[in-house]
Each structure stands twice: as C-alpha cells, then as structure tokens.
C-alpha cells in the first residue's frame, strides 16, 4: 500500500504563519516563500515549502536576514541551508563558548605535501584544497571539539558534476564554513 504525502489545503495556500526570531516577529506564507525566498530557479513542491516554513518556525530563523535558504535547481530535491552565522550567534550566547579556530587543508601540487592552515588563504596555481578543519573551545573541557571535512565529499556540484558557482569561485571559504558548522553542531547540539 502506497502512502501519499499530502498537505492540508489551508497550509499550502497564502495563509500567514507568525513566529519570533531574534526579538522580531517574522511573518511567512507559502506564497511569500515561493515568490521571494527560493534560490536556484527550480519549482519547489508544496512539501518542500512546508518543510522550509517549519524549519524556519521551529528553529526561529529569519530567511529575510539570510539565516535560512531554500535552494532548488530543476527537478532535484530542494536543499535547505541554515546560515553559518546562525550557528556562531547561538554558540556565542552559550556561557561555555570560549572561541574557535578554523581553516583549510591544502596540498602543494608540486611536492604533494599537505598543510592545515588557519583562514582561507591559498595559492590556486600552486595548491589544491583538500578539506577544511575547525576547533571549538568549550569552558571546562580539556580538548576542543574538532571537525575535519573533505572537499570532495562536501563541494556543491551541478547535475553535470561541475562545481556550482559558490564552490567554484570561493572553494576555501565554503569548505571552511562546512568544517566550522560541523564543529559548532558537535560542541553545542542543544543550540544548533
């Protein structure tokens, strides 16, 4: 027996949902999401719109402030992304947050040697990005929460396998963000 995933009509029309985010009231409707908040040009389904609306409401995210993104290309499933700054803001509100370090892992194309480097700087003509890393320091812990991620595993790609625009033009920034968000999620799972 097949299970159909349907939505009630009153949730997929223009009805407004209100919730608080960062001390401000946010008003969202499925129509607003479709008209103003979908990136990538694809046609989102009712289910994707409602999932995004629910994510924003229950995580208290304001998509108008770029705290959450609904991305849809063609007929591929939509992607919902929570902005890195949300994780940083929530970590910083925690009294046990002490700080962070993050960077990239680069490989010298001539020697093959790898280096874990803080920040995002690398020389594209001489180095290849292999991944990203991050450490989050927590009061009372002997060791920081760490994350190391592979570029090949996380790089955003188009359906033809090429890197999408963000990952092609800002690979170091993107992989560092992924590593930092991973470490922040591990360090503060309640907040993130």
C-alpha atoms as a PDB file:
ATOM      1  CA  UNK A   1       0.000   0.000   0.000  1.00  0.00           C
ATOM      2  CA  UNK A   2       1.470   3.345  -1.057  1.00  0.00           C
ATOM      3  CA  UNK A   3       1.492   6.194   1.406  1.00  0.00           C
ATOM      4  CA  UNK A   4       0.638   9.580  -0.020  1.00  0.00           C
ATOM      5  CA  UNK A   5       2.267  12.609   1.469  1.00  0.00           C
ATOM      6  CA  UNK A   6      -0.369  15.310   1.222  1.00  0.00           C
ATOM      7  CA  UNK A   7      -0.800  18.693   2.798  1.00  0.00           C
ATOM      8  CA  UNK A   8      -3.955  20.281   4.021  1.00  0.00           C
ATOM      9  CA  UNK A   9      -5.140  22.970   1.653  1.00  0.00           C
ATOM     10  CA  UNK A  10      -5.008  25.659   4.326  1.00  0.00           C
ATOM     11  CA  UNK A  11      -1.248  25.065   4.730  1.00  0.00           C
ATOM     12  CA  UNK A  12      -0.332  25.305   1.050  1.00  0.00           C
ATOM     13  CA  UNK A  13      -2.201  28.482   0.165  1.00  0.00           C
ATOM     14  CA  UNK A  14      -1.333  32.011   1.174  1.00  0.00           C
ATOM     15  CA  UNK A  15      -2.070  31.639   4.914  1.00  0.00           C
ATOM     16  CA  UNK A  16       0.386  33.547   7.073  1.00  0.00           C
ATOM     17  CA  UNK A  17       2.463  31.952   9.840  1.00  0.00           C
ATOM     18  CA  UNK A  18       3.932  34.193  12.559  1.00  0.00           C
ATOM     19  CA  UNK A  19       6.772  33.450  14.958  1.00  0.00           C
ATOM     20  CA  UNK A  20       9.515  35.272  16.861  1.00  0.00           C
ATOM     21  CA  UNK A  21      13.126  35.341  15.675  1.00  0.00           C
ATOM     22  CA  UNK A  22      15.818  37.420  17.325  1.00  0.00           C
ATOM     23  CA  UNK A  23      13.309  39.605  19.139  1.00  0.00           C
ATOM     24  CA  UNK A  24      11.341  40.358  15.956  1.00  0.00           C
ATOM     25  CA  UNK A  25       8.110  38.892  14.625  1.00  0.00           C
ATOM     26  CA  UNK A  26       8.534  37.076  11.320  1.00  0.00           C
ATOM     27  CA  UNK A  27       5.544  36.592   9.043  1.00  0.00           C
ATOM     28  CA  UNK A  28       5.825  33.938   6.340  1.00  0.00           C
ATOM     29  CA  UNK A  29       3.412  32.287   3.972  1.00  0.00           C
ATOM     30  CA  UNK A  30       3.954  29.595   1.365  1.00  0.00           C
ATOM     31  CA  UNK A  31       3.275  32.203  -1.338  1.00  0.00           C
ATOM     32  CA  UNK A  32       5.957  34.528   0.099  1.00  0.00           C
ATOM     33  CA  UNK A  33       8.457  31.675   0.182  1.00  0.00           C
ATOM     34  CA  UNK A  34       7.718  30.771  -3.450  1.00  0.00           C
ATOM     35  CA  UNK A  35       7.856  34.395  -4.625  1.00  0.00           C
ATOM     36  CA  UNK A  36      10.835  35.763  -2.688  1.00  0.00           C
ATOM     37  CA  UNK A  37      12.883  33.121  -0.909  1.00  0.00           C
ATOM     38  CA  UNK A  38      13.672  30.305  -3.357  1.00  0.00           C
ATOM     39  CA  UNK A  39      17.153  30.385  -4.903  1.00  0.00           C
ATOM     40  CA  UNK A  40      18.216  28.430  -7.960  1.00  0.00           C
ATOM     41  CA  UNK A  41      15.187  28.886 -10.189  1.00  0.00           C
ATOM     42  CA  UNK A  42      13.556  25.475  -9.627  1.00  0.00           C
ATOM     43  CA  UNK A  43       9.867  24.998  -8.859  1.00  0.00           C
ATOM     44  CA  UNK A  44       9.506  23.942  -5.238  1.00  0.00           C
ATOM     45  CA  UNK A  45       6.825  21.471  -4.211  1.00  0.00           C
ATOM     46  CA  UNK A  46       4.237  22.129  -1.511  1.00  0.00           C
ATOM     47  CA  UNK A  47       6.070  19.655   0.699  1.00  0.00           C
ATOM     48  CA  UNK A  48       9.415  21.477   0.258  1.00  0.00           C
ATOM     49  CA  UNK A  49       7.778  24.831   1.033  1.00  0.00           C
ATOM     50  CA  UNK A  50       6.144  23.467   4.175  1.00  0.00           C
ATOM     51  CA  UNK A  51       9.369  21.789   5.320  1.00  0.00           C
ATOM     52  CA  UNK A  52      11.212  25.106   4.893  1.00  0.00           C
ATOM     53  CA  UNK A  53       8.463  27.020   6.694  1.00  0.00           C
ATOM     54  CA  UNK A  54       8.576  24.503   9.547  1.00  0.00           C
ATOM     55  CA  UNK A  55      12.387  24.670   9.752  1.00  0.00           C
ATOM     56  CA  UNK A  56      12.267  28.451   9.998  1.00  0.00           C
ATOM     57  CA  UNK A  57       9.455  28.475  12.550  1.00  0.00           C
ATOM     58  CA  UNK A  58      10.758  25.771  14.876  1.00  0.00           C
ATOM     59  CA  UNK A  59      14.399  26.882  14.703  1.00  0.00           C
ATOM     60  CA  UNK A  60      13.360  30.557  14.927  1.00  0.00           C
ATOM     61  CA  UNK A  61      15.171  31.525  11.735  1.00  0.00           C
ATOM     62  CA  UNK A  62      14.532  34.642   9.679  1.00  0.00           C
ATOM     63  CA  UNK A  63      15.074  33.836   5.985  1.00  0.00           C
ATOM     64  CA  UNK A  64      14.851  37.544   5.097  1.00  0.00           C
ATOM     65  CA  UNK A  65      18.062  38.059   7.107  1.00  0.00           C
ATOM     66  CA  UNK A  66      19.737  35.153   5.253  1.00  0.00           C
ATOM     67  CA  UNK A  67      19.545  32.853   8.268  1.00  0.00           C
ATOM     68  CA  UNK A  68      17.982  30.099   6.151  1.00  0.00           C
ATOM     69  CA  UNK A  69      17.959  29.347   2.432  1.00  0.00           C
ATOM     70  CA  UNK A  70      15.672  27.231   0.247  1.00  0.00           C
ATOM     71  CA  UNK A  71      17.618  26.207  -2.849  1.00  0.00           C
ATOM     72  CA  UNK A  72      16.107  24.341  -5.776  1.00  0.00           C
ATOM     73  CA  UNK A  73      17.670  23.552  -9.153  1.00  0.00           C
ATOM     74  CA  UNK A  74      15.485  21.964 -11.820  1.00  0.00           C
ATOM     75  CA  UNK A  75      13.721  18.820 -10.627  1.00  0.00           C
ATOM     76  CA  UNK A  76      16.320  17.912  -7.999  1.00  0.00           C
ATOM     77  CA  UNK A  77      15.120  17.831  -4.394  1.00  0.00           C
ATOM     78  CA  UNK A  78      15.293  21.214  -2.697  1.00  0.00           C
ATOM     79  CA  UNK A  79      18.111  21.920  -0.271  1.00  0.00           C
ATOM     80  CA  UNK A  80      17.515  23.792   2.965  1.00  0.00           C
ATOM     81  CA  UNK A  81      20.565  25.528   4.385  1.00  0.00           C
ATOM     82  CA  UNK A  82      20.945  27.250   7.736  1.00  0.00           C
ATOM     83  CA  UNK A  83      23.465  30.096   7.528  1.00  0.00           C
ATOM     84  CA  UNK A  84      26.806  29.771   9.318  1.00  0.00           C
ATOM     85  CA  UNK A  85      26.219  32.977  11.265  1.00  0.00           C
ATOM     86  CA  UNK A  86      23.215  31.390  12.999  1.00  0.00           C
ATOM     87  CA  UNK A  87      25.490  28.725  14.472  1.00  0.00           C
ATOM     88  CA  UNK A  88      28.071  31.314  15.549  1.00  0.00           C
ATOM     89  CA  UNK A  89      25.463  33.582  17.164  1.00  0.00           C
ATOM     90  CA  UNK A  90      23.950  30.689  19.085  1.00  0.00           C
ATOM     91  CA  UNK A  91      27.345  29.418  20.226  1.00  0.00           C
ATOM     92  CA  UNK A  92      28.359  32.895  21.386  1.00  0.00           C
ATOM     93  CA  UNK A  93      25.233  33.131  23.540  1.00  0.00           C
ATOM     94  CA  UNK A  94      26.307  29.992  25.395  1.00  0.00           C
ATOM     95  CA  UNK A  95      28.335  30.905  28.509  1.00  0.00           C
ATOM     96  CA  UNK A  96      30.595  27.872  27.932  1.00  0.00           C
ATOM     97  CA  UNK A  97      31.725  29.039  24.488  1.00  0.00           C
ATOM     98  CA  UNK A  98      35.362  30.137  24.660  1.00  0.00           C
ATOM     99  CA  UNK A  99      36.245  30.613  20.981  1.00  0.00           C
ATOM    100  CA  UNK A 100      37.059  28.922  17.696  1.00  0.00           C
ATOM    101  CA  UNK A 101      39.740  28.336  15.103  1.00  0.00           C
ATOM    102  CA  UNK A 102      39.091  27.239  11.536  1.00  0.00           C
ATOM    103  CA  UNK A 103      40.888  26.873   8.261  1.00  0.00           C
ATOM    104  CA  UNK A 104      41.634  24.793   5.212  1.00  0.00           C
ATOM    105  CA  UNK A 105      43.778  21.813   4.352  1.00  0.00           C
ATOM    106  CA  UNK A 106      45.899  22.442   1.272  1.00  0.00           C
ATOM    107  CA  UNK A 107      48.128  20.201  -0.801  1.00  0.00           C
ATOM    108  CA  UNK A 108      51.166  21.526  -2.627  1.00  0.00           C
ATOM    109  CA  UNK A 109      50.711  20.376  -6.244  1.00  0.00           C
ATOM    110  CA  UNK A 110      54.464  20.054  -6.819  1.00  0.00           C
ATOM    111  CA  UNK A 111      55.566  18.237  -3.663  1.00  0.00           C
ATOM    112  CA  UNK A 112      52.291  16.580  -2.627  1.00  0.00           C
ATOM    113  CA  UNK A 113      52.756  17.786   0.957  1.00  0.00           C
ATOM    114  CA  UNK A 114      49.634  18.794   2.887  1.00  0.00           C
ATOM    115  CA  UNK A 115      49.266  21.591   5.393  1.00  0.00           C
ATOM    116  CA  UNK A 116      46.489  22.507   7.800  1.00  0.00           C
ATOM    117  CA  UNK A 117      46.263  26.295   7.553  1.00  0.00           C
ATOM    118  CA  UNK A 118      44.186  28.781   9.550  1.00  0.00           C
ATOM    119  CA  UNK A 119      41.896  31.003   7.489  1.00  0.00           C
ATOM    120  CA  UNK A 120      41.104  30.641   3.789  1.00  0.00           C
ATOM    121  CA  UNK A 121      44.248  31.807   2.018  1.00  0.00           C
ATOM    122  CA  UNK A 122      45.830  29.542  -0.588  1.00  0.00           C
ATOM    123  CA  UNK A 123      47.560  29.947  -3.970  1.00  0.00           C
ATOM    124  CA  UNK A 124      45.344  28.269  -6.610  1.00  0.00           C
ATOM    125  CA  UNK A 125      48.175  27.939  -9.131  1.00  0.00           C
ATOM    126  CA  UNK A 126      50.330  26.044  -6.622  1.00  0.00           C
ATOM    127  CA  UNK A 127      47.951  24.460  -4.132  1.00  0.00           C
ATOM    128  CA  UNK A 128      44.842  22.298  -4.150  1.00  0.00           C
ATOM    129  CA  UNK A 129      42.227  22.423  -1.416  1.00  0.00           C
ATOM    130  CA  UNK A 130      41.785  19.028   0.207  1.00  0.00           C
ATOM    131  CA  UNK A 131      39.421  19.970   3.003  1.00  0.00           C
ATOM    132  CA  UNK A 132      38.598  22.161   5.945  1.00  0.00           C
ATOM    133  CA  UNK A 133      39.067  21.962   9.703  1.00  0.00           C
ATOM    134  CA  UNK A 134      37.713  23.682  12.804  1.00  0.00           C
ATOM    135  CA  UNK A 135      38.102  23.663  16.576  1.00  0.00           C
ATOM    136  CA  UNK A 136      35.548  24.988  19.040  1.00  0.00           C
ATOM    137  CA  UNK A 137      36.752  25.651  22.564  1.00  0.00           C
ATOM    138  CA  UNK A 138      34.390  24.965  25.446  1.00  0.00           C
ATOM    139  CA  UNK A 139      34.843  26.069  29.059  1.00  0.00           C
ATOM    140  CA  UNK A 140      35.625  23.121  31.324  1.00  0.00           C
ATOM    141  CA  UNK A 141      36.714  20.751  28.516  1.00  0.00           C
ATOM    142  CA  UNK A 142      40.307  19.557  28.196  1.00  0.00           C
ATOM    143  CA  UNK A 143      40.137  19.255  24.413  1.00  0.00           C
ATOM    144  CA  UNK A 144      38.309  21.386  21.839  1.00  0.00           C
ATOM    145  CA  UNK A 145      35.514  19.931  19.723  1.00  0.00           C
ATOM    146  CA  UNK A 146      37.085  19.369  16.324  1.00  0.00           C
ATOM    147  CA  UNK A 147      35.922  18.716  12.776  1.00  0.00           C
ATOM    148  CA  UNK A 148      37.886  17.853   9.668  1.00  0.00           C
ATOM    149  CA  UNK A 149      35.976  17.587   6.393  1.00  0.00           C
ATOM    150  CA  UNK A 150      36.907  16.531   2.868  1.00  0.00           C
ATOM    151  CA  UNK A 151      36.431  18.940  -0.023  1.00  0.00           C
ATOM    152  CA  UNK A 152      35.462  16.071  -2.350  1.00  0.00           C
ATOM    153  CA  UNK A 153      32.676  14.983  -0.003  1.00  0.00           C
ATOM    154  CA  UNK A 154      31.059  18.388   0.575  1.00  0.00           C
ATOM    155  CA  UNK A 155      31.689  20.507  -2.528  1.00  0.00           C
ATOM    156  CA  UNK A 156      28.416  21.564  -4.132  1.00  0.00           C
ATOM    157  CA  UNK A 157      28.068  20.292  -7.675  1.00  0.00           C
ATOM    158  CA  UNK A 158      25.723  20.754 -10.608  1.00  0.00           C
ATOM    159  CA  UNK A 159      23.963  17.774 -12.154  1.00  0.00           C
ATOM    160  CA  UNK A 160      26.780  17.500 -14.729  1.00  0.00           C
ATOM    161  CA  UNK A 161      29.374  17.092 -11.958  1.00  0.00           C
ATOM    162  CA  UNK A 162      30.940  20.548 -12.250  1.00  0.00           C
ATOM    163  CA  UNK A 163      31.316  22.659  -9.114  1.00  0.00           C
ATOM    164  CA  UNK A 164      28.429  25.066  -8.631  1.00  0.00           C
ATOM    165  CA  UNK A 165      29.194  28.786  -8.727  1.00  0.00           C
ATOM    166  CA  UNK A 166      29.804  29.279  -4.982  1.00  0.00           C
ATOM    167  CA  UNK A 167      32.137  26.293  -4.708  1.00  0.00           C
ATOM    168  CA  UNK A 168      33.951  27.146  -7.959  1.00  0.00           C
ATOM    169  CA  UNK A 169      34.609  30.788  -7.046  1.00  0.00           C
ATOM    170  CA  UNK A 170      35.057  30.520  -3.240  1.00  0.00           C
ATOM    171  CA  UNK A 171      36.208  26.964  -2.500  1.00  0.00           C
ATOM    172  CA  UNK A 172      38.315  27.813   0.558  1.00  0.00           C
ATOM    173  CA  UNK A 173      35.595  29.930   2.152  1.00  0.00           C
ATOM    174  CA  UNK A 174      32.948  27.276   1.538  1.00  0.00           C
ATOM    175  CA  UNK A 175      34.882  24.276   2.913  1.00  0.00           C
ATOM    176  CA  UNK A 176      35.997  26.256   5.971  1.00  0.00           C
ATOM    177  CA  UNK A 177      32.335  27.116   6.659  1.00  0.00           C
ATOM    178  CA  UNK A 178      31.344  23.452   6.436  1.00  0.00           C
ATOM    179  CA  UNK A 179      34.033  22.442   8.933  1.00  0.00           C
ATOM    180  CA  UNK A 180      33.150  25.258  11.326  1.00  0.00           C
ATOM    181  CA  UNK A 181      29.434  24.438  11.288  1.00  0.00           C
ATOM    182  CA  UNK A 182      30.226  20.757  11.931  1.00  0.00           C
ATOM    183  CA  UNK A 183      32.352  21.639  14.962  1.00  0.00           C
ATOM    184  CA  UNK A 184      29.754  24.092  16.321  1.00  0.00           C
ATOM    185  CA  UNK A 185      26.997  21.482  15.979  1.00  0.00           C
ATOM    186  CA  UNK A 186      29.082  18.937  17.877  1.00  0.00           C
ATOM    187  CA  UNK A 187      30.039  21.462  20.571  1.00  0.00           C
ATOM    188  CA  UNK A 188      26.550  22.850  21.170  1.00  0.00           C
ATOM    189  CA  UNK A 189      23.915  20.395  19.929  1.00  0.00           C
ATOM    190  CA  UNK A 190      21.128  21.953  22.023  1.00  0.00           C
ATOM    191  CA  UNK A 191      21.580  25.404  20.488  1.00  0.00           C
ATOM    192  CA  UNK A 192      22.295  24.281  16.941  1.00  0.00           C
END
